[in-house]
mmCIF file of C-alpha atoms and ligand atoms in Angstrom:
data_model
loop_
_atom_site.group_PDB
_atom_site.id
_atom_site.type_symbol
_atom_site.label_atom_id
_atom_site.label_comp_id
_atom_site.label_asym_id
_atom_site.label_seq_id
_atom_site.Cartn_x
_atom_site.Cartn_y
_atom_site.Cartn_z
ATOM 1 C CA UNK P 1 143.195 67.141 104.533
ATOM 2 C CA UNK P 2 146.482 68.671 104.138
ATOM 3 C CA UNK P 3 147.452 72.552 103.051
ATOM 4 C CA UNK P 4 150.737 74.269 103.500
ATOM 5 C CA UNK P 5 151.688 78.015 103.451
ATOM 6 C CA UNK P 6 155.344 79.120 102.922
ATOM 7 C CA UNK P 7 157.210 81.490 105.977
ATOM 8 C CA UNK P 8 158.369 83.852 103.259
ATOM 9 C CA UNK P 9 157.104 87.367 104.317
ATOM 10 C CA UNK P 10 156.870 89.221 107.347
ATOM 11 C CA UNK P 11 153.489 89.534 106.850
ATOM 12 C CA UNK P 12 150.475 87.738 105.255
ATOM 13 C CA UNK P 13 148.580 89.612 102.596
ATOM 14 C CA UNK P 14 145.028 90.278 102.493
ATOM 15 C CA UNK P 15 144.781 87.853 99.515
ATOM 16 C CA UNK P 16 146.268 84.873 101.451
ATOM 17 C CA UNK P 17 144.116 86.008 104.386
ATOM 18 C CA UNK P 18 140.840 85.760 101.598
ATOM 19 C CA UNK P 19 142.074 83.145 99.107
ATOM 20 C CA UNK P 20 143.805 80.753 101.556
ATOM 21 C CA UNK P 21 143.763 81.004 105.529
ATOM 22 C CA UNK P 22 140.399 82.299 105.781
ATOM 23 C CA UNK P 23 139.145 78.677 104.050
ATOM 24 C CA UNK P 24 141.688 76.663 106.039
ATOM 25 C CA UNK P 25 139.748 78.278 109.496
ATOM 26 C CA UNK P 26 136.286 76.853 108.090
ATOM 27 C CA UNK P 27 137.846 73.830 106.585
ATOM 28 C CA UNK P 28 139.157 73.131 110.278
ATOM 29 C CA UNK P 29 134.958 72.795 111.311
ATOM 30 C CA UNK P 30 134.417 69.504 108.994
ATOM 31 C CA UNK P 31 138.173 67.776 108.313
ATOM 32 C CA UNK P 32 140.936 66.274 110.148
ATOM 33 C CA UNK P 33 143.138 69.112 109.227
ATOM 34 C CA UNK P 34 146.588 69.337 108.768
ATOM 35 C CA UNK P 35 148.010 72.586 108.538
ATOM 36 C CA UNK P 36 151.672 73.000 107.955
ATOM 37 C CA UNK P 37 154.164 75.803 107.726
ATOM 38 C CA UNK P 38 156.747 74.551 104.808
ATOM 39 C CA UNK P 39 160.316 76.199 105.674
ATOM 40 C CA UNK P 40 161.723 73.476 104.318
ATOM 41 C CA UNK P 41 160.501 74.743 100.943
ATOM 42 C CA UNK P 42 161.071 78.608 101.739
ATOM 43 C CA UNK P 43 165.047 77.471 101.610
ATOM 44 C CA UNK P 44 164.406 76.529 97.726
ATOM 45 C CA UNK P 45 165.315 80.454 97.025
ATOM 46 C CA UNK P 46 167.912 82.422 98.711
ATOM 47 C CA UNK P 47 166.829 83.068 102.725
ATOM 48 C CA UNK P 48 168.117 84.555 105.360
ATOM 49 C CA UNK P 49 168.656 82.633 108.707
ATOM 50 C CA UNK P 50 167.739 84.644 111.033
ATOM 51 C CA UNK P 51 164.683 86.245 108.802
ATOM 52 C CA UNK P 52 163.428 82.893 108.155
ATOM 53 C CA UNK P 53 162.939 81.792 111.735
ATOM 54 C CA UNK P 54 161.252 84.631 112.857
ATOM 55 C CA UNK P 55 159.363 85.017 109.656
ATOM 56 C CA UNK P 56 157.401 81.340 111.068
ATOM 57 C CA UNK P 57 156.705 82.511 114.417
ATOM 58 C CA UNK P 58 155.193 85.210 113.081
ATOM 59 C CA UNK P 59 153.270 83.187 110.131
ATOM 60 C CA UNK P 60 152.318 80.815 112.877
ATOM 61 C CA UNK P 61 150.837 83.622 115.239
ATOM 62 C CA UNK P 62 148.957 85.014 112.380
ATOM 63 C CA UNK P 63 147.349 81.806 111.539
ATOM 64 C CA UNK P 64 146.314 81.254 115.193
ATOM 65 C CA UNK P 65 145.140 84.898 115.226
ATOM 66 C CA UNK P 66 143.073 84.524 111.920
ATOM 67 C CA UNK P 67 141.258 81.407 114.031
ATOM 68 C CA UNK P 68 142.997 78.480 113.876
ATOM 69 C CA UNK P 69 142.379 76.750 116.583
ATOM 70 C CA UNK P 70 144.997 73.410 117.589
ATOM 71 C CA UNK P 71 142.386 72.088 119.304
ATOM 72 C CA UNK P 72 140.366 71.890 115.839
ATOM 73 C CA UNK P 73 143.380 71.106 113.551
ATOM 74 C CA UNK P 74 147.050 69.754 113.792
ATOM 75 C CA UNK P 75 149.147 73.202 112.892
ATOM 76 C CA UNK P 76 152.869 72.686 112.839
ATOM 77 C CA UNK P 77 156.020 73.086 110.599
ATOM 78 C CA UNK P 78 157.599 71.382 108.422
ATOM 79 C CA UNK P 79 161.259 70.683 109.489
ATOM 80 C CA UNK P 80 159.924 69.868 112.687
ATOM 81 C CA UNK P 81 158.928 66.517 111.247
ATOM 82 C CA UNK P 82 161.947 65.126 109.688
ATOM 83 C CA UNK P 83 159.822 62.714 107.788
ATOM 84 C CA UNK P 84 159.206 64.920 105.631
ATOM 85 C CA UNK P 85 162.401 64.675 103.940
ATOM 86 C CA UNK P 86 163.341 61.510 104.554
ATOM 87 C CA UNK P 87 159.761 60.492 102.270
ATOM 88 C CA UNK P 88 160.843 63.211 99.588
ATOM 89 C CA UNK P 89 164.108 61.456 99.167
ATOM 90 C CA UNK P 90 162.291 58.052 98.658
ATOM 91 C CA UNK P 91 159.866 59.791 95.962
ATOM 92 C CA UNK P 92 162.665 61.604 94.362
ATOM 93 C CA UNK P 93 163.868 58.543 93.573
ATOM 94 C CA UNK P 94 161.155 57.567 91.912
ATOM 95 C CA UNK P 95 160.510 60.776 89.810
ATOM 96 C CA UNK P 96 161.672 60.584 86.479
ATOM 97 C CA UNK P 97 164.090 63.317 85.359
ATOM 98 C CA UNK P 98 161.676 64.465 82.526
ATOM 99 C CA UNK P 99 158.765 64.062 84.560
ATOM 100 C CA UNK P 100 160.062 66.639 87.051
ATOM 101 C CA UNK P 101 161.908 68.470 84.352
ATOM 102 C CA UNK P 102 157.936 69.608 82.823
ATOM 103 C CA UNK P 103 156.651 71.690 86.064
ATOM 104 C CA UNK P 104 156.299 74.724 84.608
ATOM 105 C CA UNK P 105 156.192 76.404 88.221
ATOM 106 C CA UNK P 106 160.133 75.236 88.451
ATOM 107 C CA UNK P 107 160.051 76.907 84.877
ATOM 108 C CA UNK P 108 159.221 80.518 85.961
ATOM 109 C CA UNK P 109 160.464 80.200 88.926
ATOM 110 C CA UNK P 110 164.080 79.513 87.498
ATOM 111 C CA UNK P 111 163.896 82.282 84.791
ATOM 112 C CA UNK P 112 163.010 84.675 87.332
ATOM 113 C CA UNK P 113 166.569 83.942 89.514
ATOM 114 C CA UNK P 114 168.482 83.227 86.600
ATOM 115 C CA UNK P 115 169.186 79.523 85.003
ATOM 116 C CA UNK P 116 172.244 78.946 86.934
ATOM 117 C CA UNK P 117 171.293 80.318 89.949
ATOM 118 C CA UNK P 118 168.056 78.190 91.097
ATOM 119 C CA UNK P 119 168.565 75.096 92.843
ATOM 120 C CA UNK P 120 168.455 71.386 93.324
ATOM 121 C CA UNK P 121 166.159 71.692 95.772
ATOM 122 C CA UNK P 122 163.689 74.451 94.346
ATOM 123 C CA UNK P 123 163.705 71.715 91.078
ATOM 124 C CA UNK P 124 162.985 69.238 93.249
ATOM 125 C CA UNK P 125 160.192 71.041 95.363
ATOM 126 C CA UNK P 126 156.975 69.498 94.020
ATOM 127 C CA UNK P 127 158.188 66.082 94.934
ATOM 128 C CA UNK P 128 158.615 67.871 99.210
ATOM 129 C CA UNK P 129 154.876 68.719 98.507
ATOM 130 C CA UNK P 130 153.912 65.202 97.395
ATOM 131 C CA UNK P 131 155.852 63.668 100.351
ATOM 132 C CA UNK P 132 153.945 66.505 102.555
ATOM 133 C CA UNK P 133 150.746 65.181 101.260
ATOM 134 C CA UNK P 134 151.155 61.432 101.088
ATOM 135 C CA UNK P 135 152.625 61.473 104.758
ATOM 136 C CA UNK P 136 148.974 62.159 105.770
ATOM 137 C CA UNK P 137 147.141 59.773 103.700
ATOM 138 C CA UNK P 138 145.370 62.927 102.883
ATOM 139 C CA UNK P 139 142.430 62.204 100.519
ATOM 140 C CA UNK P 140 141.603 66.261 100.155
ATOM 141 C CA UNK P 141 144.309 68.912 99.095
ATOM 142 C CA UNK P 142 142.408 72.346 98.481
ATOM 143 C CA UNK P 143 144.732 73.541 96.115
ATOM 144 C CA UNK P 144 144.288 76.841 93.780
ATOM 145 C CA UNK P 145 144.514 76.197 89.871
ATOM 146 C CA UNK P 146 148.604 77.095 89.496
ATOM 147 C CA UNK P 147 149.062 73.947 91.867
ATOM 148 C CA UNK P 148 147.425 71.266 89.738
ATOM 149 C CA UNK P 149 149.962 70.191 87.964
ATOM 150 C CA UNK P 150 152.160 69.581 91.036
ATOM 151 C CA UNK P 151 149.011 67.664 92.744
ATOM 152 C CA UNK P 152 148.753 65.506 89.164
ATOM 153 C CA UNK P 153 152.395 64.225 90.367
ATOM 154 C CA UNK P 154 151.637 63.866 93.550
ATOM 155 C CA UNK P 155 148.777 61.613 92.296
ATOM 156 C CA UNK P 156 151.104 60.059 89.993
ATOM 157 C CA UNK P 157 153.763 59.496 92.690
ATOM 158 C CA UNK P 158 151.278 57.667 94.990
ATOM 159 C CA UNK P 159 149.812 55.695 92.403
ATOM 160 C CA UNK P 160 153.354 54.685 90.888
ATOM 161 C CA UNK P 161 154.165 53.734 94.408
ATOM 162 C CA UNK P 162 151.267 51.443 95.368
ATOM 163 C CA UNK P 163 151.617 49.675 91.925
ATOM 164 C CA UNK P 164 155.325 48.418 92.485
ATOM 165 C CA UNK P 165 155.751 47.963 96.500
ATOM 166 C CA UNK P 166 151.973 47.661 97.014
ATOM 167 C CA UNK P 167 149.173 49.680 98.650
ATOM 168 C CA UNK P 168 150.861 52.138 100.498
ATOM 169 C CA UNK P 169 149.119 55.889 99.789
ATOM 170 C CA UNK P 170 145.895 57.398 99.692
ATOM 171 C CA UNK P 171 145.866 59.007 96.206
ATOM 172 C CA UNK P 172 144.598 62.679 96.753
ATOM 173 C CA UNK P 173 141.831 64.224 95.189
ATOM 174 C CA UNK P 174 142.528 67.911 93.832
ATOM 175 C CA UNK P 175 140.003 70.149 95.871
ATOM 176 C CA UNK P 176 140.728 73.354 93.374
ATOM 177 C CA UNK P 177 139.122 75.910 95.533
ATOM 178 C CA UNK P 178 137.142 77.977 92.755
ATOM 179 C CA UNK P 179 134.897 80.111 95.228
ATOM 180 C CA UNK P 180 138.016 81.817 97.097
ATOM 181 C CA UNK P 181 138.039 85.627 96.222
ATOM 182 C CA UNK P 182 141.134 86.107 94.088
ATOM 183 C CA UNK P 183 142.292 89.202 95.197
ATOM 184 C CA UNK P 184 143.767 92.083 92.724
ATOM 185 C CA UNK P 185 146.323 94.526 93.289
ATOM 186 C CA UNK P 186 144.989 97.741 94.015
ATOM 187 C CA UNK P 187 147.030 100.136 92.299
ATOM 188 C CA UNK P 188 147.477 97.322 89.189
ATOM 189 C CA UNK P 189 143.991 95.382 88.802
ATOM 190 C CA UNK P 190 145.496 93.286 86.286
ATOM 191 C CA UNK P 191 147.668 91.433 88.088
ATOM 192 C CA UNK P 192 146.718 89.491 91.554
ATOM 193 C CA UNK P 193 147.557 91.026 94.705
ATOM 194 C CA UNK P 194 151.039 89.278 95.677
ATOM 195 C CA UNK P 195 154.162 89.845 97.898
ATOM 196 C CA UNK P 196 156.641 88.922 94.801
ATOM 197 C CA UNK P 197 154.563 91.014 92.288
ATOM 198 C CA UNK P 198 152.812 94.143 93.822
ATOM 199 C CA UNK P 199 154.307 97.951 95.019
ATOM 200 C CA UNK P 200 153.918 98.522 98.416
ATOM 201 C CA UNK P 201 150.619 100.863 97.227
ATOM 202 C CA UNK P 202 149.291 97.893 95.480
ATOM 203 C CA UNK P 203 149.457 94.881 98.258
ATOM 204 C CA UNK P 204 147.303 94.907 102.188
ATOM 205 C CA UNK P 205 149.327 93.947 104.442
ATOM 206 C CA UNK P 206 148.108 92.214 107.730
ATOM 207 C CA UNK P 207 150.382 93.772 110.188
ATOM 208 C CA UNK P 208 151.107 97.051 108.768
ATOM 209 C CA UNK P 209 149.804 100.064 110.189
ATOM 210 C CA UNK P 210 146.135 100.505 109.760
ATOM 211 C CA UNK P 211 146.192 103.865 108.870
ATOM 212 C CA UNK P 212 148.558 103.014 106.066
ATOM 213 C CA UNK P 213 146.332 100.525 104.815
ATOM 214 C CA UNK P 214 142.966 102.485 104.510
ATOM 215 C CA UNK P 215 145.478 105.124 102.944
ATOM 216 C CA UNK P 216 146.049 102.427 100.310
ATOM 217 C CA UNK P 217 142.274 101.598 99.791
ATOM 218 C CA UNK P 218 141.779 105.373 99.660
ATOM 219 C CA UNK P 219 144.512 105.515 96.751
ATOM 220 C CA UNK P 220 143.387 102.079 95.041
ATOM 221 C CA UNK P 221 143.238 102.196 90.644
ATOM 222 C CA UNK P 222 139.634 102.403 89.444
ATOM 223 C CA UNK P 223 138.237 103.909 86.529
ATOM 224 C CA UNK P 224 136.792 106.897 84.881
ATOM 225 C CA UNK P 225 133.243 105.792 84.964
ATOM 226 C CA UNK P 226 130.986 106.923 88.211
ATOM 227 C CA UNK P 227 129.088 103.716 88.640
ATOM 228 C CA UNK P 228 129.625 101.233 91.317
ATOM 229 C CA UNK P 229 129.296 98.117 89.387
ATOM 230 C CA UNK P 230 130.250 94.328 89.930
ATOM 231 C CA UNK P 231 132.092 94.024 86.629
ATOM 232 C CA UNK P 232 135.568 92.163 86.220
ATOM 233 C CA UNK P 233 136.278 92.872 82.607
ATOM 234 C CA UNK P 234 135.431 96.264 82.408
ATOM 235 C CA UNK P 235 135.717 97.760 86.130
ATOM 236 C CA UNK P 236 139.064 95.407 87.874
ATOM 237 C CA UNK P 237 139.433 98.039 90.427
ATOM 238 C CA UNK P 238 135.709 98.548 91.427
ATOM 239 C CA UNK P 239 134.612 94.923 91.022
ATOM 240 C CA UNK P 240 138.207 93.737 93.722
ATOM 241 C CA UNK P 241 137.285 96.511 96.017
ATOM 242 C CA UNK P 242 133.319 94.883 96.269
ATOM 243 C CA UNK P 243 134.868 91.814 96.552
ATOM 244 C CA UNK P 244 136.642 92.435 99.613
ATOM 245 C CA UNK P 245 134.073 94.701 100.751
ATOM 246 C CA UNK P 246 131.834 91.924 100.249
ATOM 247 C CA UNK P 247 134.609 89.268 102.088
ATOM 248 C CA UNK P 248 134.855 91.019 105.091
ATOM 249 C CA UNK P 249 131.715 91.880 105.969
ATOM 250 C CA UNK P 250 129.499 88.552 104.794
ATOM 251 C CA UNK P 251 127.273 91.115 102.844
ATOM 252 C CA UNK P 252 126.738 89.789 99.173
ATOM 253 C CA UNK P 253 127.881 92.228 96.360
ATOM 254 C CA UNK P 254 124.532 92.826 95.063
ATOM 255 C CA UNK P 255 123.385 94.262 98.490
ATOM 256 C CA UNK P 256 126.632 96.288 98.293
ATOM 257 C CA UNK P 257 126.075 97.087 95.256
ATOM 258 C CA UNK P 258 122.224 98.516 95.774
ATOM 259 C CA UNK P 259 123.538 100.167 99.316
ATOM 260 C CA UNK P 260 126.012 102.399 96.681
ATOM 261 C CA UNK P 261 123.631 103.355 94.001
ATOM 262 C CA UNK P 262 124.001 106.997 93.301
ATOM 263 C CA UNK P 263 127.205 107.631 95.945
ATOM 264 C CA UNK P 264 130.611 107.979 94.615
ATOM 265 C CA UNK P 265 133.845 105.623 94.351
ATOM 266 C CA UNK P 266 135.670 108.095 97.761
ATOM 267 C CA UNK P 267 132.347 106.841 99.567
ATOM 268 C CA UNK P 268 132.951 103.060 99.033
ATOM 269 C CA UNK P 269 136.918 103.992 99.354
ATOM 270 C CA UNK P 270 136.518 105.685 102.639
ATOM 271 C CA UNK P 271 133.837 102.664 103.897
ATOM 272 C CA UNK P 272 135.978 100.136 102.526
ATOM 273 C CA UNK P 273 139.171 101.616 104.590
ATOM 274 C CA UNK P 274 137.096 101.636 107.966
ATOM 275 C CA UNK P 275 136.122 98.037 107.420
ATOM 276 C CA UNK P 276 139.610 96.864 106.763
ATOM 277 C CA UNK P 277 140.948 99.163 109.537
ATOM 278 C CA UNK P 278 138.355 97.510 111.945
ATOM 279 C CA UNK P 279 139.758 93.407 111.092
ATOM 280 C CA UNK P 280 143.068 94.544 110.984
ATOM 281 C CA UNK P 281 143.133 96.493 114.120
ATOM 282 C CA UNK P 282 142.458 93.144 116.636
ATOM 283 C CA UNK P 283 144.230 91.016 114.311
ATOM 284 C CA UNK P 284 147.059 92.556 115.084
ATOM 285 C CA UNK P 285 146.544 92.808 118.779
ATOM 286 C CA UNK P 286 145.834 89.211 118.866
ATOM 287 C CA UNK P 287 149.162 88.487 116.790
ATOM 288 C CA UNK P 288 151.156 90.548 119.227
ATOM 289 C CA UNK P 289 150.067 88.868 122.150
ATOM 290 C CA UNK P 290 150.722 85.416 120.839
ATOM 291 C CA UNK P 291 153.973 86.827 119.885
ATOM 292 C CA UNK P 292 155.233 88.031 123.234
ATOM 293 C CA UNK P 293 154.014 84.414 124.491
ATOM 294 C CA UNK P 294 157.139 82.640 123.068
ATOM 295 C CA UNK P 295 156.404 79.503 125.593
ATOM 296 C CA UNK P 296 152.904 79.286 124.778
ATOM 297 C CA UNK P 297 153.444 79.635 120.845
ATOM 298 C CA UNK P 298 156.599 77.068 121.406
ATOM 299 C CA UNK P 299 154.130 74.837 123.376
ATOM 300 C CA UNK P 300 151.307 74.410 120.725
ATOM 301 C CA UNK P 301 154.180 74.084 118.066
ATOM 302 C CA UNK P 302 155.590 71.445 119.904
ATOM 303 C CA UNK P 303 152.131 69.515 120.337
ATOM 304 C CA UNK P 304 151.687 70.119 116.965
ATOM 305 C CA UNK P 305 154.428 68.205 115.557
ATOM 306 C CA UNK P 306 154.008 65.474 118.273
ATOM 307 C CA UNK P 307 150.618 64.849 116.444
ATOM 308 C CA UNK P 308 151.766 65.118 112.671
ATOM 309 C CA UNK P 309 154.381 63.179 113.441
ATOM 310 C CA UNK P 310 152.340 59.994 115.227
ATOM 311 C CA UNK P 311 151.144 59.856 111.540
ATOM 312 C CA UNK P 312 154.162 60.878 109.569
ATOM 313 C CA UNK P 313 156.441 58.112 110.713
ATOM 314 C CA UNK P 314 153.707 55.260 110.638
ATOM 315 C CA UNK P 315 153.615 56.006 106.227
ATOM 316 C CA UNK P 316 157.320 56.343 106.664
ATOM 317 C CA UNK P 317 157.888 52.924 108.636
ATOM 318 C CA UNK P 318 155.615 51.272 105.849
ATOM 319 C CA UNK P 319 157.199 53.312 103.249
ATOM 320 C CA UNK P 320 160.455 52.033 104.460
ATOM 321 C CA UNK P 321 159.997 48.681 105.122
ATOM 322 C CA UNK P 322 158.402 48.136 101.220
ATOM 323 C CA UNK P 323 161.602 49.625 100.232
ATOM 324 C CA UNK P 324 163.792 47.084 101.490
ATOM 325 C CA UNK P 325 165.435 49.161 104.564
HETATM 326 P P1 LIG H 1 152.066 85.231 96.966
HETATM 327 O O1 LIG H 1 151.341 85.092 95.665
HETATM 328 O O2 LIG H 1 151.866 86.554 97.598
HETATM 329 O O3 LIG H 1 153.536 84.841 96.853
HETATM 330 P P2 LIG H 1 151.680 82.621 98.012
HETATM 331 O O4 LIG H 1 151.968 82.100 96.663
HETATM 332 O O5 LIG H 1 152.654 82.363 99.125
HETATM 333 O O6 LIG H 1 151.409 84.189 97.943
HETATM 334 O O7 LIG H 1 150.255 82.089 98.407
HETATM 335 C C1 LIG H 1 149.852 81.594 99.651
HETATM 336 C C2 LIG H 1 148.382 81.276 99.573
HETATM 337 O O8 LIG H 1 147.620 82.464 99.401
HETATM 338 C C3 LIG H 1 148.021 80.371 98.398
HETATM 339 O O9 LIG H 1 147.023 79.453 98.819
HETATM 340 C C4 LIG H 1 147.477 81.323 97.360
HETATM 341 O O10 LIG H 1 146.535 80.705 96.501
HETATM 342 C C5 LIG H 1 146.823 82.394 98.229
HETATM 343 N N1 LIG H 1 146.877 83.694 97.550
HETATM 344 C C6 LIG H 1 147.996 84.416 97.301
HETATM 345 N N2 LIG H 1 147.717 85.579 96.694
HETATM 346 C C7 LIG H 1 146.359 85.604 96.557
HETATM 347 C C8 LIG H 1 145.444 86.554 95.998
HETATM 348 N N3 LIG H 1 145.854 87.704 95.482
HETATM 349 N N4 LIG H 1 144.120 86.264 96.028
HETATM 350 C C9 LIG H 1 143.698 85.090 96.554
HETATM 351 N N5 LIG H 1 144.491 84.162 97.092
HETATM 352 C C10 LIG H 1 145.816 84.396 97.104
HETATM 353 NA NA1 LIG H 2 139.102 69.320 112.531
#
């Protein structure tokens, strides 16, 4: 199994924490796991040097303090393994131009910087996720539903591979994780909970201050109704409030929801703030020691990569040799 997560914010996000890492920490129990931090695609947009390298320490910490454990799973990053690109650059020649040309992720992505602004590379980006995937021989990719249609090529790529220089890749299944909580902004229940897309009110940050965060769930958009209800048409706010109510604690939202019959929305609010104050709160110790451990953090980065890469460069050398190098 392979996942990646990109090193673009100084902080994970409550929804990454539920939608993504939180799975990747289980997923770690029953797979051979490969976890990898993708700076090589965080460079698609405009980045700043010295930002970017600290910005994967401290996504790397985070992910160790959330429970991965290297013992359980290979974690590493990307340009540490310079197979990486050397595979994308064999796929990319193999993409066709119209074939990469219909991603509508590259699409949005573009508009939002401006036609002439957005890159080769960030055009070129779901054929570094193939190569990340196919490097593994992964056979599972839990992937949420905006990433199928890069998995498709992916699956397309491997396929179109084996058929002209023989069996090379295991073609990936799509695992679309449906069960993750998708997580809402809280001052704009429309719209998920993201670090492009939210106000500062709107998005939980990881290692912000505590007390600014419970100040946030205190503040979070509901409605003018009394009830507390599990209801995502008609009650966003309530119903993404019981849902990581419900996330953090293990209890199930009907039992939440029985447990706040007759109390108000402040009680829930003010509950709701001490439970995310209380995983916060040793998060963040644990990511600060792990942090101030540079030799340690460099050490299991460094075993890491020695392990993705015993696999990485045996697909490579076959990949290679089929070529004709
Ligand atoms: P963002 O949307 O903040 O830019 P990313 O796109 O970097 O976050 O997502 C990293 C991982 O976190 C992905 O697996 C994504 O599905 C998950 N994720 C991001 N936002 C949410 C959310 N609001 N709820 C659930 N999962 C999320
Ligand atoms: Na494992």
């Amino acid at each position: 199994m392979l996942s990646g997560i990109q090193p673009t914010a100084d902080s994970f996000h409550l929804g990454n924490y539920l939608g993504a890492i939180r799975q990747w920490v289980r997923l770690q129990e029953t797979h051979d796991a490969f976890y990898c931090i993708v700076d090589l695609h965080a460079i698609t947009v405009d980045h700043d040097p010295a930002r970017l390298r600290e910005r994967t320490r401290v996504s790397v910490a985070q992910l160790l303090a959330a429970g991965l454990d290297p013992e359980l799973c290979t974690l590493f990053v990307q340009s540490h393994v310079p197979e990486h690109a050397q595979l994308a650059w064999v796929l990319n020649c193999l993409t066709g131009f119209g074939e990469a040309s219909r991603m509508t992720q590259f699409k949005d992505k573009a508009q939002k910087q401006g036609a002439e602004r957005a890159t080769v590379g960030l055009f070129t980006y779901p054929i570094l996720q193939a190569a990340d995937i196919l490097l593994y021989q992964a056979n599972v990719v839990p992937v949420g539903e905006d990433q199928r249609q890069h998995l498709e090529l992916t699956r397309d790529l491997a396929q179109r591979f084996n058929g002209r220089f023989g069996q090379t890749f295991t073609v990936p299944e799509p695992h679309i994780v449906k069960d993750t909580a998708k997580i809402l902004d809280l001052q704009e229940p429309a719209i998920k909970m993201s670090k492009s897309a939210s106000s500062p009110g709107g998005i939980i940050e990881l290692l912000d201050d505590p007390k600014a965060s419970a100040k946030k769930i205190r503040s979070a958009v509901t409605d003018s109704e009394r009830e507390i209800r599990y209801d995502e048409e008609r009650k966003p706010g309530i119903s993404n409030l019981l849902t990581i109510y419900s996330a953090l604690t293990g209890k199930p939202v009907p039992e939440l929801e029985r447990d706040y019959a007759g109390k108000g929305y402040g009680d829930l609010k003010k509950d709701l703030a001490q439970v995310v104050v209380d995983f916060v709160t040793p998060f963040q110790e644990r990511t600060r020691k792990l942090l101030a451990d540079p030799e340690t953090l460099d050490t299991i980065l460094a075993n890491g990569a020695e392990k993705a890469r015993r696999i990485a460069a045996e697909t490579l050398a076959v990949v290679y040799d089929r070529v004709g190098f």
